[in-house]
PDB file of C-alpha atoms in Angstrom:
ATOM      1  CA  GLU A 178      -2.972  18.371   5.895  1.00  0.00           C
ATOM      2  CA  VAL A 179      -1.165  15.052   6.278  1.00  0.00           C
ATOM      3  CA  GLN A 180       2.162  15.022   4.445  1.00  0.00           C
ATOM      4  CA  LEU A 181       4.675  12.217   4.084  1.00  0.00           C
ATOM      5  CA  VAL A 182       7.915  13.028   2.264  1.00  0.00           C
ATOM      6  CA  GLU A 183      10.404  10.276   1.515  1.00  0.00           C
ATOM      7  CA  SER A 184      14.073  10.817   0.782  1.00  0.00           C
ATOM      8  CA  GLY A 185      17.312   8.897   0.608  1.00  0.00           C
ATOM      9  CA  GLY A 186      16.810   6.847  -2.520  1.00  0.00           C
ATOM     10  CA  GLY A 187      19.456   6.532  -5.210  1.00  0.00           C
ATOM     11  CA  LEU A 188      21.744   4.226  -7.149  1.00  0.00           C
ATOM     12  CA  VAL A 189      23.652   1.660  -5.104  1.00  0.00           C
ATOM     13  CA  LYS A 190      25.742  -1.373  -6.020  1.00  0.00           C
ATOM     14  CA  PRO A 191      24.671  -4.915  -5.119  1.00  0.00           C
ATOM     15  CA  GLY A 192      25.643  -5.641  -1.538  1.00  0.00           C
ATOM     16  CA  GLY A 193      25.524  -1.966  -0.653  1.00  0.00           C
ATOM     17  CA  SER A 194      23.442  -0.067   1.878  1.00  0.00           C
ATOM     18  CA  LEU A 195      21.063   2.863   1.907  1.00  0.00           C
ATOM     19  CA  ARG A 196      18.939   4.616   4.513  1.00  0.00           C
ATOM     20  CA  LEU A 197      15.521   5.898   3.556  1.00  0.00           C
ATOM     21  CA  SER A 198      13.743   8.593   5.554  1.00  0.00           C
ATOM     22  CA  CYS A 199      10.151   9.726   5.687  1.00  0.00           C
ATOM     23  CA  ALA A 200       9.344  13.113   7.185  1.00  0.00           C
ATOM     24  CA  ALA A 201       5.786  13.337   8.490  1.00  0.00           C
ATOM     25  CA  SER A 202       3.734  16.450   9.177  1.00  0.00           C
ATOM     26  CA  GLY A 203       0.139  17.513   9.687  1.00  0.00           C
ATOM     27  CA  PHE A 204      -0.717  14.857  12.293  1.00  0.00           C
ATOM     28  CA  THR A 205       0.436  13.471  15.633  1.00  0.00           C
ATOM     29  CA  PHE A 206       3.098  11.108  14.316  1.00  0.00           C
ATOM     30  CA  SER A 207       3.590   9.292  17.624  1.00  0.00           C
ATOM     31  CA  SER A 208      -0.028   8.054  17.586  1.00  0.00           C
ATOM     32  CA  TYR A 209       0.169   6.074  14.351  1.00  0.00           C
ATOM     33  CA  SER A 210       1.679   2.857  13.089  1.00  0.00           C
ATOM     34  CA  MET A 211       3.803   3.507  10.021  1.00  0.00           C
ATOM     35  CA  ASN A 212       4.775   1.312   7.106  1.00  0.00           C
ATOM     36  CA  TRP A 213       6.935   0.903   4.030  1.00  0.00           C
ATOM     37  CA  VAL A 214       5.518  -0.430   0.769  1.00  0.00           C
ATOM     38  CA  ARG A 215       7.553  -0.856  -2.418  1.00  0.00           C
ATOM     39  CA  GLN A 216       6.843  -1.209  -6.101  1.00  0.00           C
ATOM     40  CA  ALA A 217       9.347  -2.616  -8.560  1.00  0.00           C
ATOM     41  CA  PRO A 218       9.322  -1.005 -12.019  1.00  0.00           C
ATOM     42  CA  GLY A 219       6.198  -2.084 -13.895  1.00  0.00           C
ATOM     43  CA  LYS A 220       5.130  -4.397 -11.062  1.00  0.00           C
ATOM     44  CA  GLY A 221       2.559  -4.440  -8.290  1.00  0.00           C
ATOM     45  CA  LEU A 222       2.658  -3.231  -4.709  1.00  0.00           C
ATOM     46  CA  GLU A 223       4.589  -5.179  -2.073  1.00  0.00           C
ATOM     47  CA  TRP A 224       4.266  -4.605   1.674  1.00  0.00           C
ATOM     48  CA  VAL A 225       7.769  -4.351   3.194  1.00  0.00           C
ATOM     49  CA  SER A 226       7.618  -3.488   6.890  1.00  0.00           C
ATOM     50  CA  SER A 227       5.494  -1.987   9.674  1.00  0.00           C
ATOM     51  CA  ILE A 228       6.254  -0.388  13.042  1.00  0.00           C
ATOM     52  CA  SER A 229       3.855   0.388  15.900  1.00  0.00           C
ATOM     53  CA  PRO A 230       3.594   3.875  17.448  1.00  0.00           C
ATOM     54  CA  THR A 231       6.124   3.192  20.224  1.00  0.00           C
ATOM     55  CA  SER A 232       8.211   0.690  18.213  1.00  0.00           C
ATOM     56  CA  ASP A 233       7.000  -2.218  20.369  1.00  0.00           C
ATOM     57  CA  TYR A 234       5.825  -4.202  17.369  1.00  0.00           C
ATOM     58  CA  ILE A 235       7.829  -4.517  14.176  1.00  0.00           C
ATOM     59  CA  TYR A 236       7.094  -6.724  11.178  1.00  0.00           C
ATOM     60  CA  TYR A 237       8.971  -7.528   7.974  1.00  0.00           C
ATOM     61  CA  ALA A 238       8.251  -9.267   4.713  1.00  0.00           C
ATOM     62  CA  ASP A 239      10.218 -12.501   4.365  1.00  0.00           C
ATOM     63  CA  SER A 240      11.936 -11.035   1.301  1.00  0.00           C
ATOM     64  CA  VAL A 241      13.682  -8.367   3.407  1.00  0.00           C
ATOM     65  CA  LYS A 242      13.917  -9.956   6.853  1.00  0.00           C
ATOM     66  CA  GLY A 243      17.464  -9.840   8.197  1.00  0.00           C
ATOM     67  CA  ARG A 244      18.540  -7.213   5.652  1.00  0.00           C
ATOM     68  CA  PHE A 245      16.216  -4.256   6.254  1.00  0.00           C
ATOM     69  CA  THR A 246      15.550  -2.465   9.543  1.00  0.00           C
ATOM     70  CA  ILE A 247      12.612  -0.172  10.190  1.00  0.00           C
ATOM     71  CA  SER A 248      12.794   2.479  12.908  1.00  0.00           C
ATOM     72  CA  ARG A 249      11.195   5.745  13.909  1.00  0.00           C
ATOM     73  CA  ASP A 250      11.986   8.900  15.860  1.00  0.00           C
ATOM     74  CA  ASN A 251       8.753  10.299  17.273  1.00  0.00           C
ATOM     75  CA  ALA A 252      10.490  13.457  18.485  1.00  0.00           C
ATOM     76  CA  LYS A 253      11.438  14.202  14.883  1.00  0.00           C
ATOM     77  CA  SER A 254       8.218  12.832  13.329  1.00  0.00           C
ATOM     78  CA  SER A 255      10.355  10.661  11.112  1.00  0.00           C
ATOM     79  CA  LEU A 256      10.302   7.083   9.853  1.00  0.00           C
ATOM     80  CA  TYR A 257      13.357   5.260   8.569  1.00  0.00           C
ATOM     81  CA  LEU A 258      14.253   2.150   6.617  1.00  0.00           C
ATOM     82  CA  GLN A 259      17.828   0.901   6.676  1.00  0.00           C
ATOM     83  CA  LEU A 260      18.507  -1.235   3.622  1.00  0.00           C
ATOM     84  CA  ASN A 261      21.556  -3.525   3.801  1.00  0.00           C
ATOM     85  CA  SER A 262      22.896  -6.294   1.554  1.00  0.00           C
ATOM     86  CA  LEU A 263      20.934  -4.858  -1.324  1.00  0.00           C
ATOM     87  CA  ARG A 264      20.064  -7.015  -4.328  1.00  0.00           C
ATOM     88  CA  ALA A 265      18.925  -6.199  -7.835  1.00  0.00           C
ATOM     89  CA  GLU A 266      15.424  -7.361  -6.905  1.00  0.00           C
ATOM     90  CA  ASP A 267      15.225  -4.624  -4.254  1.00  0.00           C
ATOM     91  CA  THR A 268      15.079  -2.047  -7.046  1.00  0.00           C
ATOM     92  CA  ALA A 269      11.771  -0.260  -6.521  1.00  0.00           C
ATOM     93  CA  VAL A 270       9.985   2.890  -5.532  1.00  0.00           C
ATOM     94  CA  TYR A 271       9.635   2.841  -1.747  1.00  0.00           C
ATOM     95  CA  TYR A 272       6.542   4.460  -0.256  1.00  0.00           C
ATOM     96  CA  CYS A 273       6.013   5.546   3.325  1.00  0.00           C
ATOM     97  CA  THR A 274       2.424   5.078   4.520  1.00  0.00           C
ATOM     98  CA  ARG A 275       0.369   5.884   7.596  1.00  0.00           C
ATOM     99  CA  LYS A 276      -1.953   3.284   9.076  1.00  0.00           C
ATOM    100  CA  ASN A 277      -5.255   4.567  10.378  1.00  0.00           C
ATOM    101  CA  TYR A 278      -8.013   2.687  12.164  1.00  0.00           C
ATOM    102  CA  TYR A 279     -11.784   2.624  12.081  1.00  0.00           C
ATOM    103  CA  GLY A 280     -12.523   0.633  15.183  1.00  0.00           C
ATOM    104  CA  SER A 281     -10.400  -2.486  14.737  1.00  0.00           C
ATOM    105  CA  ILE A 282     -10.179  -2.073  10.961  1.00  0.00           C
ATOM    106  CA  GLY A 283      -6.843  -0.804   9.763  1.00  0.00           C
ATOM    107  CA  TYR A 284      -6.055   0.818   6.438  1.00  0.00           C
ATOM    108  CA  TYR A 285      -3.348   2.921   4.812  1.00  0.00           C
ATOM    109  CA  ASP A 286      -4.931   6.328   4.388  1.00  0.00           C
ATOM    110  CA  SER A 287      -1.886   8.422   3.498  1.00  0.00           C
ATOM    111  CA  TRP A 288       1.050   7.750   1.190  1.00  0.00           C
ATOM    112  CA  GLY A 289       4.185   9.678   0.366  1.00  0.00           C
ATOM    113  CA  GLN A 290       5.289  10.347  -3.198  1.00  0.00           C
ATOM    114  CA  GLY A 291       7.898   7.595  -3.039  1.00  0.00           C
ATOM    115  CA  THR A 292      11.679   7.427  -3.393  1.00  0.00           C
ATOM    116  CA  LEU A 293      13.409   5.321  -6.032  1.00  0.00           C
ATOM    117  CA  VAL A 294      16.072   2.812  -5.039  1.00  0.00           C
ATOM    118  CA  THR A 295      18.084   1.341  -7.901  1.00  0.00           C
ATOM    119  CA  VAL A 296      20.455  -1.550  -7.209  1.00  0.00           C
ATOM    120  CA  SER A 297      22.848  -2.036 -10.099  1.00  0.00           C
ATOM    121  CA  SER A 298      26.538  -2.460 -10.765  1.00  0.00           C
TER     122      SER A 298
ATOM    123  CA  ASP B 224       0.624 -15.998   4.548  1.00  0.00           C
ATOM    124  CA  ILE B 225      -2.676 -14.859   3.070  1.00  0.00           C
ATOM    125  CA  GLN B 226      -2.706 -14.659  -0.718  1.00  0.00           C
ATOM    126  CA  LEU B 227      -4.993 -12.239  -2.556  1.00  0.00           C
ATOM    127  CA  THR B 228      -5.970 -13.026  -6.136  1.00  0.00           C
ATOM    128  CA  GLN B 229      -7.582 -10.325  -8.230  1.00  0.00           C
ATOM    129  CA  SER B 230      -9.592 -10.952 -11.367  1.00  0.00           C
ATOM    130  CA  PRO B 231      -9.384  -9.986 -14.054  1.00  0.00           C
ATOM    131  CA  SER B 232      -5.793  -8.783 -14.334  1.00  0.00           C
ATOM    132  CA  PHE B 233      -6.815  -6.478 -17.147  1.00  0.00           C
ATOM    133  CA  LEU B 234     -10.117  -5.239 -18.465  1.00  0.00           C
ATOM    134  CA  SER B 235     -11.062  -2.815 -21.160  1.00  0.00           C
ATOM    135  CA  ALA B 236     -14.180  -0.737 -20.760  1.00  0.00           C
ATOM    136  CA  SER B 237     -15.909   2.353 -22.074  1.00  0.00           C
ATOM    137  CA  VAL B 238     -16.910   5.541 -20.310  1.00  0.00           C
ATOM    138  CA  GLY B 239     -20.260   4.929 -18.643  1.00  0.00           C
ATOM    139  CA  ASP B 240     -19.731   1.184 -18.225  1.00  0.00           C
ATOM    140  CA  ARG B 241     -20.302  -0.580 -14.932  1.00  0.00           C
ATOM    141  CA  VAL B 242     -17.070  -2.293 -13.894  1.00  0.00           C
ATOM    142  CA  THR B 243     -16.552  -5.008 -11.280  1.00  0.00           C
ATOM    143  CA  ILE B 244     -13.217  -6.265  -9.953  1.00  0.00           C
ATOM    144  CA  THR B 245     -12.964  -9.297  -7.694  1.00  0.00           C
ATOM    145  CA  CYS B 246     -10.428 -10.011  -4.941  1.00  0.00           C
ATOM    146  CA  ARG B 247     -10.308 -13.489  -3.424  1.00  0.00           C
ATOM    147  CA  ALA B 248      -8.414 -14.279  -0.224  1.00  0.00           C
ATOM    148  CA  SER B 249      -6.757 -17.646   0.412  1.00  0.00           C
ATOM    149  CA  GLN B 250      -8.339 -17.699   3.874  1.00  0.00           C
ATOM    150  CA  GLY B 251     -11.020 -15.715   5.669  1.00  0.00           C
ATOM    151  CA  ILE B 252     -10.142 -12.107   6.452  1.00  0.00           C
ATOM    152  CA  SER B 253     -13.508 -10.887   7.765  1.00  0.00           C
ATOM    153  CA  SER B 254     -13.872  -7.332   6.423  1.00  0.00           C
ATOM    154  CA  TYR B 255     -10.200  -6.388   6.765  1.00  0.00           C
ATOM    155  CA  LEU B 256      -9.771  -5.369   3.145  1.00  0.00           C
ATOM    156  CA  ALA B 257      -9.003  -2.096   1.409  1.00  0.00           C
ATOM    157  CA  TRP B 258      -9.025  -1.003  -2.222  1.00  0.00           C
ATOM    158  CA  PHE B 259      -6.597   1.439  -3.830  1.00  0.00           C
ATOM    159  CA  GLN B 260      -6.407   3.218  -7.160  1.00  0.00           C
ATOM    160  CA  GLN B 261      -3.039   3.971  -8.726  1.00  0.00           C
ATOM    161  CA  LYS B 262      -2.295   6.078 -11.780  1.00  0.00           C
ATOM    162  CA  PRO B 263       1.069   5.960 -13.605  1.00  0.00           C
ATOM    163  CA  GLY B 264       3.856   7.687 -11.716  1.00  0.00           C
ATOM    164  CA  LYS B 265       1.647   8.402  -8.715  1.00  0.00           C
ATOM    165  CA  ALA B 266       1.245   6.948  -5.246  1.00  0.00           C
ATOM    166  CA  PRO B 267      -1.756   4.706  -4.614  1.00  0.00           C
ATOM    167  CA  LYS B 268      -4.917   6.388  -3.375  1.00  0.00           C
ATOM    168  CA  LEU B 269      -7.226   4.806  -0.817  1.00  0.00           C
ATOM    169  CA  LEU B 270     -10.751   4.250  -2.140  1.00  0.00           C
ATOM    170  CA  ILE B 271     -12.417   1.862   0.305  1.00  0.00           C
ATOM    171  CA  PHE B 272     -11.545   0.352   3.681  1.00  0.00           C
ATOM    172  CA  GLY B 273     -13.259  -2.234   5.815  1.00  0.00           C
ATOM    173  CA  ALA B 274     -14.395  -3.868   2.559  1.00  0.00           C
ATOM    174  CA  SER B 275     -17.248  -1.414   2.022  1.00  0.00           C
ATOM    175  CA  THR B 276     -16.587   1.971   3.657  1.00  0.00           C
ATOM    176  CA  LEU B 277     -15.909   4.759   1.183  1.00  0.00           C
ATOM    177  CA  GLN B 278     -12.947   6.966   2.067  1.00  0.00           C
ATOM    178  CA  ASP B 279     -13.765  10.674   2.441  1.00  0.00           C
ATOM    179  CA  GLY B 280     -13.716  12.507  -0.873  1.00  0.00           C
ATOM    180  CA  VAL B 281     -14.023   9.381  -3.036  1.00  0.00           C
ATOM    181  CA  PRO B 282     -16.884   9.609  -5.561  1.00  0.00           C
ATOM    182  CA  SER B 283     -19.970   7.570  -4.744  1.00  0.00           C
ATOM    183  CA  ARG B 284     -19.736   5.663  -8.045  1.00  0.00           C
ATOM    184  CA  PHE B 285     -17.119   3.534  -6.237  1.00  0.00           C
ATOM    185  CA  SER B 286     -18.452   0.839  -3.932  1.00  0.00           C
ATOM    186  CA  GLY B 287     -17.101  -2.240  -2.216  1.00  0.00           C
ATOM    187  CA  SER B 288     -18.700  -5.378  -0.883  1.00  0.00           C
ATOM    188  CA  GLY B 289     -17.891  -8.787   0.502  1.00  0.00           C
ATOM    189  CA  SER B 290     -16.513 -10.462   3.579  1.00  0.00           C
ATOM    190  CA  GLY B 291     -14.607 -13.606   4.412  1.00  0.00           C
ATOM    191  CA  THR B 292     -12.804 -14.641   1.242  1.00  0.00           C
ATOM    192  CA  GLU B 293     -14.559 -12.884  -1.635  1.00  0.00           C
ATOM    193  CA  PHE B 294     -14.698  -9.154  -2.239  1.00  0.00           C
ATOM    194  CA  THR B 295     -15.697  -6.869  -5.080  1.00  0.00           C
ATOM    195  CA  LEU B 296     -14.941  -3.309  -6.114  1.00  0.00           C
ATOM    196  CA  THR B 297     -17.580  -1.809  -8.383  1.00  0.00           C
ATOM    197  CA  ILE B 298     -17.390   1.394 -10.386  1.00  0.00           C
ATOM    198  CA  GLY B 299     -20.993   2.288 -11.105  1.00  0.00           C
ATOM    199  CA  SER B 300     -20.400   4.415 -14.204  1.00  0.00           C
ATOM    200  CA  LEU B 301     -16.807   4.553 -15.428  1.00  0.00           C
ATOM    201  CA  GLN B 302     -15.421   8.058 -15.881  1.00  0.00           C
ATOM    202  CA  PRO B 303     -12.342   9.091 -17.905  1.00  0.00           C
ATOM    203  CA  GLU B 304     -10.339   9.686 -14.722  1.00  0.00           C
ATOM    204  CA  ASP B 305     -11.016   6.128 -13.519  1.00  0.00           C
ATOM    205  CA  PHE B 306      -8.695   4.496 -16.044  1.00  0.00           C
ATOM    206  CA  ALA B 307      -6.012   3.234 -13.674  1.00  0.00           C
ATOM    207  CA  THR B 308      -4.758   0.153 -11.846  1.00  0.00           C
ATOM    208  CA  TYR B 309      -6.642  -1.083  -8.792  1.00  0.00           C
ATOM    209  CA  TYR B 310      -5.249  -3.093  -5.889  1.00  0.00           C
ATOM    210  CA  CYS B 311      -6.791  -4.822  -2.912  1.00  0.00           C
ATOM    211  CA  GLN B 312      -4.889  -5.237   0.371  1.00  0.00           C
ATOM    212  CA  GLN B 313      -5.688  -7.335   3.422  1.00  0.00           C
ATOM    213  CA  PHE B 314      -5.222  -6.136   7.006  1.00  0.00           C
ATOM    214  CA  ASN B 315      -6.215  -9.338   8.763  1.00  0.00           C
ATOM    215  CA  SER B 316      -2.666 -10.430   9.513  1.00  0.00           C
ATOM    216  CA  TYR B 317       0.976  -9.828   8.660  1.00  0.00           C
ATOM    217  CA  PRO B 318       2.322  -9.819   6.017  1.00  0.00           C
ATOM    218  CA  GLN B 319      -0.336  -7.326   4.880  1.00  0.00           C
ATOM    219  CA  THR B 320      -0.410  -8.587   1.327  1.00  0.00           C
ATOM    220  CA  PHE B 321      -1.690  -6.912  -1.834  1.00  0.00           C
ATOM    221  CA  GLY B 322      -3.458  -8.408  -4.775  1.00  0.00           C
ATOM    222  CA  GLN B 323      -1.531  -8.403  -8.056  1.00  0.00           C
ATOM    223  CA  GLY B 324      -3.573  -5.524  -9.469  1.00  0.00           C
ATOM    224  CA  THR B 325      -6.242  -4.989 -12.110  1.00  0.00           C
ATOM    225  CA  LYS B 326      -5.567  -2.541 -14.906  1.00  0.00           C
ATOM    226  CA  VAL B 327      -8.657  -0.808 -16.285  1.00  0.00           C
ATOM    227  CA  GLY B 328      -8.014   0.325 -19.845  1.00  0.00           C
ATOM    228  CA  ILE B 329      -9.960   2.176 -22.488  1.00  0.00           C
ATOM    229  CA  LYS B 330     -11.959   0.078 -24.934  1.00  0.00           C
TER     230      LYS B 330
END
């Protein structure tokens, strides 16, 4: 069974930093692109960042570019998101997702339970 | 960036109703679209990918159609467990944007 378990969320002051982790199990982690998606309280889903299986390709939303860094450790089956220069508008539940493919068609077939990041003084 | 616009943003319906949600893309995305269902306090759940392919384990009352810029999610006969918020997401290009969501409430 595919499992994605996020951790590392919490309360942080504006300008602060946090590192989120996602522990994956039940599949060959090194074969899949992985992603972070966030959801502000009472709001919709926002794609944040994606990383290819061997970290060759990395993408960020404009809203986080230059402040957040996605990375992965295939030996540990883990995905990370380093959040720096945090702002109030970064307050959200952060989900780790797996990207699967059907031919050339990609889709997020597995999601973690999410970890809450609250940015407040 | 590709924008996805869902309509309506909210709809109220009764058990047994046929429900249709539309997702329009600001430019053509072929069939690179997925639909998700999200219930309060839970992670989104994949319903459909490739615009029309039902994910394993998803009831057959859910169906998807469309290509290019206009897509629909249809619930053939609404069940009590279907009251939730639905999102579309495009996988044509980065950023892999979501629609703003459609909340399906009880009439």
